[in-house]
Coordinates of C-alpha atoms in Angstrom, one line a residue:
M1079 CA -14.1 4.3 215.5
W1080 CA -14.1 2.9 213.4
S1081 CA -14.2 2.2 209.8
R1082 CA -15.1 -1.3 209.0
P1083 CA -11.7 -2.1 207.6
F1084 CA -11.0 -5.4 209.2
V1085 CA -12.0 -8.7 210.6
R1086 CA -9.5 -11.5 210.7
A1087 CA -8.3 -11.0 207.1
R1088 CA -11.3 -12.9 205.8
K1089 CA -11.9 -10.1 203.4
P1090 CA -9.4 -7.4 202.2
V1091 CA -8.7 -4.6 204.6
G1092 CA -11.3 -1.9 203.9
D1093 CA -14.2 -4.4 203.3
C1094 CA -15.1 -5.9 206.7
E1095 CA -17.0 -9.2 206.8
Q1096 CA -20.5 -9.0 208.3
M1097 CA -20.3 -11.1 211.4
R1098 CA -23.1 -13.1 212.9
L1099 CA -23.7 -13.3 216.6
S1100 CA -23.0 -16.8 217.9
P1101 CA -25.8 -18.9 219.3
T1102 CA -23.8 -18.9 222.5
A1103 CA -24.3 -15.2 222.9
R1104 CA -27.6 -14.0 224.5
I1105 CA -28.9 -10.8 223.1
A1106 CA -31.5 -8.6 224.7
R1107 CA -33.0 -5.7 222.9
S1108 CA -35.0 -2.9 224.5
S1109 CA -37.0 -1.0 222.0
H1110 CA -38.6 2.4 222.5
R1111 CA -40.6 4.9 220.6
H1112 CA -37.6 5.5 218.2
R1113 CA -37.9 2.2 216.5
N1114 CA -34.5 2.4 214.7
L1115 CA -32.6 2.6 218.0
H1116 CA -32.0 -0.4 220.3
S1117 CA -29.9 -1.0 223.3
L1118 CA -27.9 -4.2 222.5
L1119 CA -26.8 -6.1 225.6
V1120 CA -24.5 -9.0 224.8
R1121 CA -23.5 -11.6 227.4
A1122 CA -21.0 -14.0 225.9
A1123 CA -21.7 -17.4 227.4
V1124 CA -18.7 -19.3 226.3
G1125 CA -15.1 -18.9 227.5
F1126 CA -15.6 -15.6 229.3
S1127 CA -13.2 -14.7 232.0
K1128 CA -12.3 -11.6 234.0
T1129 CA -9.8 -10.1 236.3
S1130 CA -10.4 -7.9 239.3
T1131 CA -8.0 -5.2 238.3
V1132 CA -8.8 -2.6 235.7
P1133 CA -5.8 -1.0 234.1
K1134 CA -5.3 2.6 235.0
D1135 CA -5.9 3.9 231.5
L1136 CA -9.3 2.3 231.4
V1137 CA -10.5 3.8 234.7
T1138 CA -12.9 6.7 234.3
P1139 CA -11.1 9.8 235.7
K1140 CA -12.5 10.9 239.1
A1141 CA -12.3 14.6 238.1
T1142 CA -14.5 14.2 235.0
P1143 CA -16.8 17.2 234.7
K1144 CA -20.6 16.8 234.4
V1145 CA -22.9 18.5 231.9
S1146 CA -26.6 19.0 232.5
Q1147 CA -27.2 19.9 228.8
V1148 CA -25.5 18.4 225.8
Q1149 CA -24.7 21.2 223.4
W1150 CA -24.0 20.4 219.7
T1151 CA -24.7 21.7 216.3
A1152 CA -26.2 19.7 213.4
P1153 CA -25.1 18.4 211.0
L1154 CA -22.3 16.5 212.6
K1155 CA -19.1 15.6 210.8
I1156 CA -16.1 13.5 211.6
V1157 CA -13.2 15.2 213.4
H1158 CA -9.9 14.1 212.0
Y1159 CA -6.5 13.5 213.8
P1160 CA -4.8 15.5 215.3
D1161 CA -7.7 17.8 216.2
P1162 CA -7.3 18.6 220.0
R1163 CA -10.9 17.6 220.7
L1164 CA -9.8 14.0 220.2
R1165 CA -7.5 14.4 223.3
A1166 CA -9.8 16.6 225.4
I1167 CA -11.6 15.6 228.6
N1168 CA -15.0 14.2 227.9
A1169 CA -17.8 15.2 230.4
T1170 CA -20.2 12.8 232.1
I1171 CA -23.8 13.3 231.0
S1172 CA -26.3 13.9 233.8
V1173 CA -29.5 14.8 231.8
F1174 CA -31.2 12.3 229.5
D1175 CA -33.5 14.3 227.2
E1176 CA -34.5 14.7 223.5
S1177 CA -31.3 16.6 222.7
L1178 CA -29.2 13.6 223.8
L1179 CA -31.2 11.2 221.8
A1180 CA -31.0 13.5 218.8
L1181 CA -27.3 13.6 219.1
A1182 CA -27.0 9.8 219.3
K1183 CA -29.2 9.5 216.2
D1184 CA -27.1 12.0 214.2
M1185 CA -24.0 10.1 215.3
I1186 CA -25.5 6.9 213.9
R1187 CA -26.2 8.7 210.7
V1188 CA -22.6 9.9 210.4
M1189 CA -21.3 6.4 211.4
Y1190 CA -23.2 4.8 208.5
E1191 CA -22.3 7.5 206.0
D1192 CA -18.7 6.8 206.7
D1193 CA -19.2 3.0 206.6
G1194 CA -18.3 2.6 210.3
V1195 CA -19.5 0.2 213.0
G1196 CA -18.8 2.5 215.9
L1197 CA -18.5 6.2 216.8
A1198 CA -17.6 8.1 220.0
A1199 CA -18.9 11.7 220.6
P1200 CA -15.5 13.3 220.6
Q1201 CA -15.1 12.0 217.0
V1202 CA -17.8 14.5 216.0
G1203 CA -16.4 17.3 218.2
V1204 CA -18.7 16.8 221.1
N1205 CA -16.7 16.1 224.3
V1206 CA -19.1 14.0 226.3
R1207 CA -19.0 10.3 227.3
L1208 CA -21.3 8.9 224.7
M1209 CA -20.8 6.2 222.1
V1210 CA -22.9 4.4 219.5
F1211 CA -22.1 1.1 217.6
N1212 CA -23.6 -1.6 215.4
P1213 CA -21.4 -4.6 214.8
Y1214 CA -23.2 -5.3 211.6
G1215 CA -22.7 -1.9 210.1
R1216 CA -25.2 0.0 207.9
E1217 CA -26.4 -3.2 206.2
R1218 CA -28.3 -4.1 209.4
P1219 CA -30.0 -0.9 210.6
G1220 CA -32.0 -1.3 213.8
K1221 CA -29.2 -3.1 215.6
E1222 CA -27.6 0.0 217.1
S1223 CA -26.5 0.4 220.7
I1224 CA -26.2 3.7 222.6
L1225 CA -24.0 3.7 225.6
V1226 CA -23.8 6.8 227.9
N1227 CA -21.2 7.2 230.6
P1228 CA -19.7 3.8 230.2
E1229 CA -17.2 2.4 232.7
V1230 CA -15.0 -0.6 232.5
V1231 CA -15.4 -2.7 235.7
A1232 CA -13.3 -5.8 234.7
V1233 CA -11.1 -7.1 231.9
G1234 CA -9.8 -10.6 231.2
G1235 CA -9.2 -13.4 228.7
G1236 CA -5.7 -12.3 227.9
R1237 CA -4.9 -10.1 224.9
W1238 CA -5.3 -10.5 221.2
T1239 CA -4.2 -8.5 218.2
D1240 CA -6.1 -7.6 215.0
Q1241 CA -6.3 -5.0 212.3
E1242 CA -8.1 -1.7 213.2
G1243 CA -9.1 1.4 211.4
C1244 CA -10.6 4.6 212.6
L1245 CA -12.9 7.2 211.0
S1246 CA -10.8 9.9 212.5
F1247 CA -7.7 8.5 210.7
P1248 CA -8.9 8.2 207.1
G1249 CA -7.1 5.5 205.1
L1250 CA -5.0 4.2 208.0
Q1251 CA -5.1 0.7 209.4
S1252 CA -2.7 -1.4 211.5
P1253 CA -2.8 -4.1 214.2
V1254 CA -3.8 -3.1 217.7
E1255 CA -3.7 -5.3 220.9
R1256 CA -6.9 -5.4 223.0
Y1257 CA -8.3 -7.4 225.9
R1258 CA -10.4 -10.3 224.8
D1259 CA -13.0 -9.8 227.5
V1260 CA -14.4 -6.7 229.1
V1261 CA -17.2 -6.1 231.7
V1262 CA -19.0 -2.8 231.3
K1263 CA -21.4 -0.7 233.3
A1264 CA -23.2 2.1 231.5
Q1265 CA -26.5 3.9 231.0
D1266 CA -28.8 3.8 228.0
E1267 CA -30.3 6.9 226.3
K1268 CA -33.1 7.0 228.9
G1269 CA -30.6 6.9 231.8
Q1270 CA -31.3 3.3 232.8
T1271 CA -28.3 1.3 234.1
V1272 CA -27.1 -1.5 231.8
S1273 CA -24.4 -4.1 232.3
L1274 CA -22.6 -5.8 229.5
K1275 CA -20.1 -8.7 229.2
L1276 CA -18.3 -8.5 225.9
G1277 CA -15.9 -11.1 224.7
G1278 CA -15.7 -14.8 225.0
T1279 CA -14.2 -17.3 222.6
D1280 CA -16.5 -16.8 219.7
D1281 CA -15.8 -14.3 216.9
A1282 CA -18.9 -12.3 217.4
G1283 CA -18.2 -11.7 221.1
M1284 CA -14.6 -10.8 220.5
W1285 CA -15.6 -8.4 217.6
L1286 CA -18.0 -6.6 219.9
S1287 CA -15.4 -6.4 222.7
R1288 CA -12.9 -4.8 220.3
I1289 CA -15.4 -2.3 219.0
F1290 CA -16.3 -1.2 222.5
Q1291 CA -12.7 -0.9 223.6
H1292 CA -11.8 1.2 220.6
E1293 CA -14.8 3.6 221.2
Y1294 CA -14.1 3.7 225.0
D1295 CA -10.5 4.7 224.3
H1296 CA -11.8 7.8 222.5
L1297 CA -13.8 8.7 225.7
Q1298 CA -10.5 8.4 227.6
G1299 CA -8.6 10.6 225.1
I1300 CA -6.7 7.6 223.8
L1301 CA -6.3 7.0 220.1
F1302 CA -5.7 3.7 218.4
H1303 CA -2.1 4.4 217.4
D1304 CA -1.3 5.0 221.1
R1305 CA -1.7 1.3 221.6
M1306 CA 0.3 0.1 218.6
R1307 CA 3.6 -1.6 219.0
P1308 CA 6.5 0.0 217.2
A1309 CA 6.3 -2.5 214.3
A1310 CA 2.6 -1.7 213.8
L1311 CA 3.1 2.0 214.1
A1312 CA 5.9 2.3 211.7
P1313 CA 3.9 1.7 208.4
I1314 CA 1.3 4.3 209.3
R1315 CA 3.6 7.0 210.7
P1316 CA 4.0 8.8 207.4
G1317 CA 0.2 8.9 207.2
L1318 CA 0.0 10.3 210.7
V1319 CA 2.5 13.0 209.9
E1320 CA 0.6 13.9 206.7
L1321 CA -2.6 14.4 208.7
E1322 CA -0.7 16.5 211.3
E1323 CA 0.7 18.8 208.6
R1324 CA -2.6 19.1 206.9
F1325 CA -4.3 20.1 210.1
A1326 CA -1.5 22.5 211.1
A1327 CA -1.8 24.3 207.7
A1328 CA -5.6 24.6 208.1
H1329 CA -5.4 25.7 211.7
P1330 CA -2.3 27.8 212.3
G1331 CA -1.5 28.4 215.9
V1332 CA -3.6 25.5 217.3
K1333 CA -1.4 23.3 219.5
I1334 CA -1.5 19.6 218.6
Q1335 CA 0.0 16.5 220.0
R1336 CA 2.1 14.9 217.3
V1337 CA 2.9 11.2 217.0
G1338 CA 5.7 10.2 219.3
E1339 CA 5.2 13.3 221.6
P1340 CA 4.4 12.8 225.3
P1341 CA 0.7 13.7 226.0
A1342 CA 0.0 17.1 227.4
P1343 CA -2.4 17.3 230.4
A1344 CA -5.9 16.9 229.1
K1345 CA -8.2 19.9 229.3
A1346 CA -11.9 20.6 228.7
S1347 CA -12.5 21.5 225.1
K1348 CA -13.6 25.0 224.2
G1349 CA -13.3 24.5 220.4
F1350 CA -11.1 26.7 218.3

């Protein structure tokens, strides 16, 4: 993700309201020697429901490759649509070391510099299953969450639509439909298993659920405009085409998936 461009139109698009976690949400933080990083586990206690069936596009691919060492180059910078790395397969992380933690910390830096509340590794050109987020944004450092190899194990609560933006789509926002509730299994930066229930009937839980689903889509090679209804997609289509043309001019010969085109089979990214 995710620029902080929205929340229920309480402020103009582009200036997201800082949301408080409801008293009905229980939050557990596990601190470690890097004091600015915390694993934020949220269990929404009111109105949470789930179904037993996970939609196919939210299931982690069985053929996902594994990496024993996360390779990346600092400093990171945001990858913009339609860079093929946003559609590539993202590998499962099998080693939890200082390099992984350093990557997560630099992702948090980039997220804050771009005024975001969430960021997935492919958005900085690193095709691994890693995301970071902070529902409060850069005004509340120390509330960050790091999720490694997340999996969706249940969804529920029906669907709801709200404005979304994305750091990989500068200047573009439009309504996106998401599940209200989502149950997640993941690992933290130390490799410990964590379970999360995101959603519920309060604004804070629904906000967290939406952030997670947006970032999780990136790990699945799904971009936010893929989930837009035609009426929501139409206003930003010219902006998408402009980004496509800009990328094509800067990277001649690189094959890209343009808006409206059927997806090509995803492949592991080798850069370009």
